[in-house]
Tab-separated table of C-alpha atoms and ligand atoms in Angstrom:
chain	number	residue	atom	x	y	z
A	1	MET	CA	-7.105	-46.550	-4.701
A	2	PRO	CA	-7.089	-43.970	-7.527
A	3	ASN	CA	-5.175	-40.758	-6.900
A	4	ILE	CA	-7.569	-38.018	-5.737
A	5	ASN	CA	-6.955	-34.454	-6.906
A	6	ALA	CA	-8.702	-31.298	-5.718
A	7	ALA	CA	-10.304	-29.594	-8.704
A	8	ILE	CA	-11.559	-26.027	-8.750
A	9	THR	CA	-15.063	-26.648	-10.107
A	10	ALA	CA	-16.526	-23.134	-9.730
A	11	VAL	CA	-15.336	-19.589	-9.156
A	12	HIS	CA	-17.173	-16.396	-8.339
A	13	ALA	CA	-16.467	-12.978	-6.860
A	14	TRP	CA	-18.205	-9.861	-5.689
A	15	VAL	CA	-17.112	-6.234	-5.353
A	16	PRO	CA	-19.016	-3.340	-3.765
A	17	GLU	CA	-20.619	-0.726	-6.032
A	18	ASP	CA	-18.965	2.360	-4.554
A	19	ILE	CA	-15.896	3.570	-6.447
A	20	LEU	CA	-12.998	5.525	-4.960
A	21	SER	CA	-11.152	7.089	-7.905
A	22	ASN	CA	-7.696	8.641	-8.093
A	23	LYS	CA	-9.423	12.000	-8.509
A	24	ASP	CA	-11.296	11.422	-5.241
A	25	LEU	CA	-7.974	10.653	-3.519
A	26	GLU	CA	-6.475	13.882	-4.866
A	27	LYS	CA	-8.958	15.692	-2.613
A	28	MET	CA	-7.986	13.616	0.435
A	29	VAL	CA	-4.156	13.444	0.379
A	30	ASP	CA	-1.212	15.053	-1.420
A	31	THR	CA	-1.232	12.848	-4.511
A	32	ASN	CA	-2.325	12.939	-8.118
A	33	ASP	CA	-3.907	10.683	-10.710
A	34	GLU	CA	-0.777	10.678	-12.899
A	35	TRP	CA	1.499	9.517	-10.014
A	36	ILE	CA	-0.879	6.760	-8.949
A	37	ARG	CA	-1.394	5.457	-12.504
A	38	THR	CA	2.280	5.451	-13.435
A	39	ARG	CA	3.647	4.165	-10.099
A	40	THR	CA	0.942	1.541	-9.401
A	41	GLY	CA	-1.349	1.076	-12.443
A	42	ILE	CA	-4.394	1.731	-10.244
A	43	GLU	CA	-7.228	3.925	-11.548
A	44	GLU	CA	-9.961	3.167	-9.032
A	45	ARG	CA	-10.915	0.802	-6.223
A	46	ARG	CA	-14.181	-0.381	-4.668
A	47	ILE	CA	-15.214	0.527	-1.134
A	48	LEU	CA	-17.782	-1.302	0.994
A	49	LYS	CA	-20.034	1.353	2.480
A	50	GLY	CA	-22.940	0.889	4.848
A	51	GLU	CA	-23.346	0.745	8.591
A	52	GLY	CA	-22.252	-2.583	10.037
A	53	LEU	CA	-21.249	-4.145	6.708
A	54	ALA	CA	-18.163	-6.322	6.993
A	55	THR	CA	-15.980	-8.793	5.110
A	56	SER	CA	-18.477	-11.626	5.660
A	57	ASP	CA	-21.197	-9.613	3.868
A	58	MET	CA	-19.108	-9.520	0.689
A	59	ALA	CA	-18.522	-13.268	1.077
A	60	VAL	CA	-22.257	-13.917	1.433
A	61	GLU	CA	-22.642	-12.403	-2.056
A	62	ALA	CA	-19.597	-14.108	-3.620
A	63	VAL	CA	-20.220	-17.580	-2.189
A	64	GLY	CA	-24.033	-17.365	-2.424
A	65	GLN	CA	-23.822	-16.497	-6.134
A	66	LEU	CA	-21.169	-19.201	-6.693
A	67	LEU	CA	-23.471	-21.885	-5.279
A	68	GLU	CA	-26.395	-20.608	-7.327
A	69	LYS	CA	-24.302	-20.569	-10.510
A	70	LYS	CA	-23.060	-24.110	-9.853
A	71	GLY	CA	-26.502	-25.372	-8.757
A	72	ILE	CA	-25.237	-26.738	-5.453
A	73	ALA	CA	-27.365	-26.847	-2.313
A	74	LYS	CA	-26.002	-24.926	0.663
A	75	GLU	CA	-26.274	-28.045	2.825
A	76	GLU	CA	-23.686	-29.841	0.674
A	77	ILE	CA	-20.805	-27.607	1.730
A	78	GLU	CA	-18.662	-29.229	4.436
A	79	LEU	CA	-15.872	-26.733	5.064
A	80	VAL	CA	-15.101	-23.030	4.489
A	81	ILE	CA	-11.523	-21.754	4.624
A	82	PHE	CA	-11.559	-17.956	4.740
A	83	ALA	CA	-8.367	-16.062	3.907
A	84	THR	CA	-8.551	-12.535	5.304
A	85	VAL	CA	-6.671	-9.883	7.271
A	86	THR	CA	-9.901	-8.014	7.950
A	87	PRO	CA	-12.076	-10.494	9.856
A	88	ASP	CA	-15.473	-9.140	10.935
A	89	THR	CA	-14.245	-9.468	14.523
A	90	THR	CA	-11.089	-10.878	16.109
A	91	MET	CA	-13.369	-13.506	17.592
A	92	PRO	CA	-15.454	-15.315	16.405
A	93	ASP	CA	-13.915	-16.073	13.030
A	94	THR	CA	-15.414	-14.815	9.769
A	95	ALA	CA	-15.787	-18.272	8.194
A	96	ASN	CA	-18.093	-19.260	11.021
A	97	THR	CA	-20.139	-16.071	10.644
A	98	LEU	CA	-20.372	-16.610	6.872
A	99	CYS	CA	-21.645	-20.192	7.294
A	100	THR	CA	-24.472	-18.982	9.524
A	101	LYS	CA	-25.357	-15.861	7.507
A	102	LEU	CA	-25.497	-17.881	4.279
A	103	GLY	CA	-27.167	-20.975	5.723
A	104	LEU	CA	-24.300	-23.425	5.178
A	105	THR	CA	-25.803	-25.524	7.931
A	106	ASN	CA	-23.560	-28.580	7.532
A	107	ALA	CA	-20.303	-26.661	7.240
A	108	TYR	CA	-17.684	-25.599	9.713
A	109	GLY	CA	-14.928	-23.156	8.901
A	110	PHE	CA	-11.903	-21.234	10.009
A	111	ASP	CA	-10.007	-18.080	9.044
A	112	LEU	CA	-6.492	-18.065	7.691
A	113	ASN	CA	-4.227	-15.019	7.820
A	114	ALA	CA	-1.330	-14.912	5.398
A	115	ALA	CA	-1.949	-11.319	4.251
A	116	CYS	CA	-1.824	-10.955	0.455
A	117	SER	CA	-0.761	-14.614	0.109
A	118	GLY	CA	-3.850	-15.743	2.019
A	119	PHE	CA	-5.699	-17.167	-0.967
A	120	ILE	CA	-2.831	-19.372	-2.180
A	121	TYR	CA	-2.194	-20.576	1.381
A	122	ALA	CA	-5.922	-21.366	1.724
A	123	ILE	CA	-6.080	-23.243	-1.612
A	124	THR	CA	-3.092	-25.297	-0.456
A	125	VAL	CA	-4.804	-26.140	2.845
A	126	GLY	CA	-8.116	-26.919	1.106
A	127	ASN	CA	-6.277	-29.210	-1.299
A	128	GLN	CA	-5.128	-31.346	1.657
A	129	PHE	CA	-8.700	-31.796	2.964
A	130	ILE	CA	-9.833	-33.030	-0.470
A	131	LYS	CA	-6.777	-35.172	-1.268
A	132	SER	CA	-7.001	-36.951	2.077
A	133	GLY	CA	-10.494	-38.114	1.085
A	134	THR	CA	-12.137	-36.669	4.200
A	135	HIS	CA	-14.000	-33.780	2.498
A	136	LYS	CA	-15.872	-33.545	-0.796
A	137	LYS	CA	-16.996	-29.922	-0.994
A	138	VAL	CA	-14.688	-27.228	0.340
A	139	ILE	CA	-15.174	-23.497	-0.232
A	140	VAL	CA	-12.014	-21.373	-0.264
A	141	VAL	CA	-12.683	-17.646	0.150
A	142	GLY	CA	-10.330	-14.676	-0.175
A	143	GLY	CA	-11.929	-11.472	1.018
A	144	ASP	CA	-10.910	-8.200	2.582
A	145	LYS	CA	-12.543	-4.962	3.577
A	146	MET	CA	-9.224	-3.125	3.430
A	147	SER	CA	-10.989	0.229	3.821
A	148	SER	CA	-11.580	-0.721	7.470
A	149	ILE	CA	-7.830	-0.708	8.241
A	150	ILE	CA	-6.656	2.135	5.999
A	151	ASP	CA	-5.754	5.619	7.161
A	152	TYR	CA	-7.190	7.890	4.472
A	153	GLU	CA	-4.652	10.554	5.455
A	154	ASP	CA	-1.687	8.270	4.630
A	155	ARG	CA	-0.823	8.502	0.937
A	156	ALA	CA	1.619	5.577	1.201
A	157	THR	CA	-1.269	3.162	1.703
A	158	CYS	CA	-4.650	4.738	0.897
A	159	ILE	CA	-3.984	4.910	-2.839
A	160	ILE	CA	-3.296	1.187	-3.058
A	161	PHE	CA	-5.967	-0.806	-1.288
A	162	GLY	CA	-9.607	-1.634	-2.052
A	163	ASP	CA	-12.383	-3.986	-0.933
A	164	GLY	CA	-13.563	-7.196	-2.586
A	165	CYS	CA	-14.125	-10.902	-2.183
A	166	GLY	CA	-13.794	-14.033	-4.311
A	167	ALA	CA	-14.287	-17.744	-3.779
A	168	VAL	CA	-13.760	-21.126	-5.383
A	169	LEU	CA	-15.267	-24.544	-4.824
A	170	LEU	CA	-12.866	-27.480	-4.446
A	171	GLU	CA	-14.134	-30.977	-5.232
A	172	PRO	CA	-12.396	-34.341	-5.642
A	173	THR	CA	-11.611	-35.741	-9.061
A	174	ILE	CA	-9.662	-38.752	-10.289
A	175	GLU	CA	-8.852	-36.990	-13.558
A	176	SER	CA	-5.373	-35.463	-13.812
A	177	VAL	CA	-6.726	-31.916	-13.314
A	178	GLY	CA	-6.930	-29.630	-10.291
A	179	VAL	CA	-4.239	-28.544	-7.859
A	180	GLN	CA	-0.991	-30.134	-9.052
A	181	ASP	CA	1.586	-28.615	-6.726
A	182	SER	CA	2.205	-25.760	-4.324
A	183	ILE	CA	5.255	-24.080	-2.824
A	184	LEU	CA	4.656	-21.732	0.100
A	185	LYS	CA	7.277	-19.563	1.830
A	186	GLY	CA	7.497	-17.246	4.813
A	187	ASP	CA	10.015	-14.933	6.453
A	188	GLY	CA	9.185	-12.860	9.526
A	189	VAL	CA	11.792	-10.221	8.661
A	190	GLY	CA	9.072	-8.633	6.555
A	191	ARG	CA	7.069	-7.588	9.613
A	192	GLU	CA	8.982	-4.322	9.912
A	193	PHE	CA	7.948	-3.193	6.405
A	194	LEU	CA	4.216	-3.979	6.296
A	195	TYR	CA	2.276	-4.132	9.544
A	196	ILE	CA	-0.452	-2.899	11.894
A	197	THR	CA	1.014	-1.883	15.248
A	198	SER	CA	-1.976	-2.173	17.562
A	199	GLY	CA	-5.065	-4.287	18.057
A	200	GLY	CA	-3.245	-7.569	18.636
A	201	SER	CA	-2.035	-9.212	21.846
A	202	LYS	CA	1.293	-7.344	21.728
A	203	VAL	CA	-0.227	-3.849	21.727
A	204	PRO	CA	-3.954	-4.004	22.522
A	205	ASN	CA	-5.915	-0.961	21.406
A	206	THR	CA	-6.221	1.899	23.868
A	207	VAL	CA	-7.399	5.486	23.554
A	208	GLU	CA	-3.738	6.350	22.946
A	209	THR	CA	-3.208	3.812	20.088
A	210	ILE	CA	-6.368	4.974	18.369
A	211	LYS	CA	-5.304	8.625	18.735
A	212	ASN	CA	-1.945	7.684	17.140
A	213	LYS	CA	-3.772	5.733	14.406
A	214	ASP	CA	-1.688	2.669	15.274
A	215	ASN	CA	-4.646	0.498	14.301
A	216	PHE	CA	-4.077	1.163	10.574
A	217	VAL	CA	-1.813	-0.549	8.010
A	218	ARG	CA	1.625	1.004	7.549
A	219	GLN	CA	3.973	0.171	4.736
A	220	ASN	CA	7.499	0.989	3.652
A	221	GLY	CA	6.767	0.357	-0.005
A	222	ALA	CA	10.189	0.178	-1.662
A	223	PRO	CA	11.635	-2.836	0.253
A	224	VAL	CA	8.283	-4.642	-0.088
A	225	PHE	CA	8.339	-3.966	-3.831
A	226	LYS	CA	11.846	-5.433	-4.244
A	227	ALA	CA	11.133	-8.480	-2.082
A	228	ALA	CA	7.836	-9.100	-3.939
A	229	VAL	CA	9.480	-9.155	-7.387
A	230	LYS	CA	12.301	-11.434	-6.222
A	231	GLY	CA	10.044	-13.694	-4.135
A	232	MET	CA	7.390	-14.316	-6.813
A	233	SER	CA	9.888	-14.689	-9.687
A	234	ASN	CA	11.989	-17.202	-7.747
A	235	VAL	CA	9.111	-19.273	-6.444
A	236	VAL	CA	7.451	-19.537	-9.879
A	237	SER	CA	10.795	-20.657	-11.384
A	238	GLU	CA	11.178	-23.221	-8.589
A	239	LEU	CA	7.647	-24.531	-9.187
A	240	LEU	CA	8.236	-24.858	-12.945
A	241	GLU	CA	11.524	-26.661	-12.462
A	242	LYS	CA	10.085	-29.014	-9.844
A	243	ASN	CA	7.311	-30.003	-12.263
A	244	ASN	CA	9.514	-30.181	-15.375
A	245	LEU	CA	7.535	-27.414	-17.065
A	246	GLY	CA	8.639	-24.419	-19.109
A	247	ILE	CA	6.989	-21.023	-19.579
A	248	ASP	CA	5.493	-22.235	-22.890
A	249	ASP	CA	3.562	-24.973	-21.049
A	250	ILE	CA	1.725	-22.419	-18.899
A	251	SER	CA	-1.462	-20.899	-20.306
A	252	TRP	CA	-1.963	-18.231	-17.633
A	253	LEU	CA	-0.056	-16.573	-14.817
A	254	ILE	CA	-2.376	-15.131	-12.156
A	255	PRO	CA	-0.277	-12.878	-9.925
A	256	HIS	CA	-1.393	-11.046	-6.806
A	257	GLN	CA	-2.407	-7.518	-7.826
A	258	ALA	CA	-0.341	-5.153	-5.652
A	259	ASN	CA	1.327	-2.963	-8.242
A	260	LYS	CA	1.344	-3.098	-12.056
A	261	ARG	CA	5.111	-2.536	-12.022
A	262	ILE	CA	5.611	-5.559	-9.722
A	263	ILE	CA	3.510	-7.705	-12.076
A	264	THR	CA	5.387	-6.621	-15.215
A	265	SER	CA	8.769	-7.019	-13.469
A	266	VAL	CA	7.879	-10.584	-12.437
A	267	ALA	CA	6.662	-11.395	-15.959
A	268	ASN	CA	9.819	-9.875	-17.505
A	269	SER	CA	12.168	-11.702	-15.194
A	270	LEU	CA	10.395	-15.005	-16.004
A	271	LYS	CA	10.205	-14.079	-19.722
A	272	PHE	CA	6.459	-14.658	-19.431
A	273	PRO	CA	4.410	-12.913	-22.201
A	274	MET	CA	2.137	-10.229	-20.754
A	275	GLU	CA	-0.832	-11.398	-22.855
A	276	LYS	CA	-0.914	-14.539	-20.675
A	277	VAL	CA	-0.792	-12.569	-17.409
A	278	THR	CA	-4.086	-11.564	-15.780
A	279	MET	CA	-4.273	-7.960	-14.618
A	280	ASN	CA	-7.265	-6.022	-13.272
A	281	ILE	CA	-5.475	-3.852	-10.698
A	282	HIS	CA	-6.624	-0.703	-12.557
A	283	LYS	CA	-10.239	-1.432	-11.525
A	284	TYR	CA	-9.888	-2.809	-8.009
A	285	GLY	CA	-6.465	-1.848	-6.576
A	286	ASN	CA	-4.972	-4.266	-4.076
A	287	THR	CA	-7.797	-6.221	-2.418
A	288	THR	CA	-5.294	-8.370	-0.439
A	289	ALA	CA	-6.674	-11.949	-0.184
A	290	ALA	CA	-9.227	-11.287	-2.938
A	291	THR	CA	-6.982	-10.309	-5.871
A	292	ILE	CA	-6.391	-13.831	-7.232
A	293	PRO	CA	-10.017	-15.060	-7.113
A	294	LEU	CA	-11.106	-11.716	-8.617
A	295	CYS	CA	-8.792	-12.435	-11.563
A	296	MET	CA	-9.975	-16.056	-11.844
A	297	TRP	CA	-13.579	-14.813	-11.929
A	298	GLU	CA	-12.915	-12.274	-14.680
A	299	TRP	CA	-10.808	-14.654	-16.803
A	300	GLU	CA	-12.908	-17.803	-16.184
A	301	ASP	CA	-14.401	-17.717	-19.707
A	302	GLN	CA	-10.932	-17.810	-21.254
A	303	PHE	CA	-9.665	-20.825	-19.299
A	304	LYS	CA	-9.892	-24.210	-21.028
A	305	LYS	CA	-9.937	-27.672	-19.495
A	306	GLY	CA	-6.356	-28.901	-19.117
A	307	ASP	CA	-4.778	-25.405	-19.128
A	308	TYR	CA	-1.824	-25.130	-16.763
A	309	ILE	CA	-2.311	-22.013	-14.623
A	310	ILE	CA	0.070	-20.624	-11.999
A	311	LEU	CA	-1.157	-18.513	-9.092
A	312	THR	CA	1.494	-16.492	-7.289
A	313	ALA	CA	1.354	-13.998	-4.441
A	314	PHE	CA	3.512	-12.006	-2.056
A	315	GLY	CA	2.429	-10.191	1.078
A	316	GLY	CA	2.885	-9.087	4.651
A	317	GLY	CA	4.942	-11.321	6.889
A	318	PHE	CA	6.599	-11.761	4.482
A	319	THR	CA	4.535	-14.607	3.019
A	320	TRP	CA	4.706	-15.765	-0.578
A	321	GLY	CA	4.366	-18.757	-2.844
A	322	ALA	CA	2.986	-20.250	-6.032
A	323	VAL	CA	0.369	-22.872	-6.861
A	324	LEU	CA	0.208	-24.912	-10.069
A	325	ILE	CA	-3.266	-25.907	-11.186
A	326	LYS	CA	-4.644	-27.662	-14.229
A	327	TRP	CA	-8.013	-26.105	-15.076
A	328	ALA	CA	-10.783	-28.657	-14.611
A	329	TYR	CA	-13.618	-27.380	-16.863
B	401	UT7	O1	0.293	-6.485	-1.430
B	401	UT7	C1	1.138	-6.516	-0.344
B	401	UT7	C2	2.477	-6.116	-0.666
B	401	UT7	N1	2.552	-4.719	-1.015
B	401	UT7	C3	3.179	-4.382	-2.111
B	401	UT7	O2	3.596	-5.220	-2.870
B	401	UT7	C4	3.436	-2.910	-2.345
B	401	UT7	C5	4.857	-2.725	-2.814
B	401	UT7	N2	5.247	-1.337	-2.973
B	401	UT7	C6	4.751	-0.512	-3.919
B	401	UT7	O3	3.867	-0.875	-4.659
B	401	UT7	C7	5.404	0.838	-4.085
B	401	UT7	O4	6.570	0.879	-3.301
B	401	UT7	C8	4.468	2.012	-3.699
B	401	UT7	C9	3.363	2.170	-4.721
B	401	UT7	C10	3.874	1.793	-2.327
B	401	UT7	C11	5.274	3.309	-3.704
B	401	UT7	O5	5.898	3.486	-4.966
B	401	UT7	P1	7.458	3.790	-5.046
B	401	UT7	O6	7.781	3.925	-6.462
B	401	UT7	O7	8.198	2.738	-4.273
B	401	UT7	O8	7.535	5.182	-4.363
B	401	UT7	P2	8.467	5.671	-3.165
B	401	UT7	O9	7.844	5.295	-1.879
B	401	UT7	O10	9.893	5.284	-3.424
B	401	UT7	O11	8.354	7.218	-3.373
B	401	UT7	C12	8.823	7.880	-4.583
B	401	UT7	C13	8.417	9.329	-4.513
B	401	UT7	C14	8.774	9.998	-3.192
B	401	UT7	O12	9.098	11.363	-3.452
B	401	UT7	P3	10.623	11.837	-3.529
B	401	UT7	O13	11.207	11.495	-2.179
B	401	UT7	O14	11.238	11.039	-4.642
B	401	UT7	O15	10.513	13.298	-3.802
B	401	UT7	C15	7.479	9.930	-2.415
B	401	UT7	O16	7.397	10.926	-1.427
B	401	UT7	O17	7.000	9.454	-4.639
B	401	UT7	C16	6.469	10.146	-3.493
B	401	UT7	N3	5.174	9.537	-3.164
B	401	UT7	C17	4.009	9.954	-3.672
B	401	UT7	N4	3.710	10.976	-4.494
B	401	UT7	C18	2.401	11.139	-4.830
B	401	UT7	C19	4.944	8.457	-2.385
B	401	UT7	N5	3.637	8.187	-2.363
B	401	UT7	C20	3.033	9.104	-3.144
B	401	UT7	C21	1.692	9.317	-3.526
B	401	UT7	N6	1.424	10.347	-4.358
B	401	UT7	N7	0.681	8.562	-3.084
């Protein structure tokens, strides 16, 4: 039996048209364009507007356009793994809703919540379905409508997050390309620094929780910042060492886009040249599970078959990790 690898054979993404700029935020909270640019690198973010529009609607665009671009019939898709912290509803799951809205009639799906690390967790799970030989066409989606869980009176969070969605198609190959390795980590100590208090089984929403705005994301940024730099730098080093690779062997580093200073600190600590690091945080802010596929989509034209690419992320939980892929086309 030849060794089966899971290759990323297509990538696509979609962002809403509406822009929320730093200048707009200046009118909403006590902040300013200069502070946001220098402390985060963010200039604007996209916001999904429209009555009843949800995370799955962005995914309908991203995945629908991906299938069109790749020339694959909707019926061929077998499984959808949807990384998100902003599901359309707590139940049913968003993957299921997406399959029906888009007409993926032979697919089943499930949601995966690993906050900002969701996409790399989902790629790792999808890889197992392909490698085992049980599935031949798996869609991995990372999408979040962060604007639905942001308090636009809280300057510690509202300046950071935006909405967007990206997706990849995983298919089997016997060539030595595709997902090569993955290291995922987690540590629940992080739950006191980045969290939503209510709306789960511990504190269900009540009139009181809504009045207190406990249903929105809260963050103590500084400890998250430090843990993110350390976590991503260490896990990328571990992944390189495990695979006997050096920085020079890697064509691209695709880090989660949470803060430009986190990205440059990780690159500096790894001695990774910035011209090989993807960064589009200035346009989209932190779109949580969508940041990595949004980068893959925008850099797709620059990737070459056989390029080693590392994806790395850090997020709420804490969750973090890194995935080594060899570009397949
Ligand atoms: O993706 C999931 C994981 N999340 C992250 O990785 C986010 C990690 N954290 C961060 O990116 C940064 O910590 C933030 C961007 C959230 C905050 O930046 P910071 O450099 O850590 O700022 P800080 O919270 O230490 O605050 C520095 C100063 C404070 O003023 P004083 O006490 O020095 O006078 C804040 O009150 O900046 C002030 N400040 C602001 N000023 C203008 C905090 N937020 C703002 C703001 N506008 N929005």
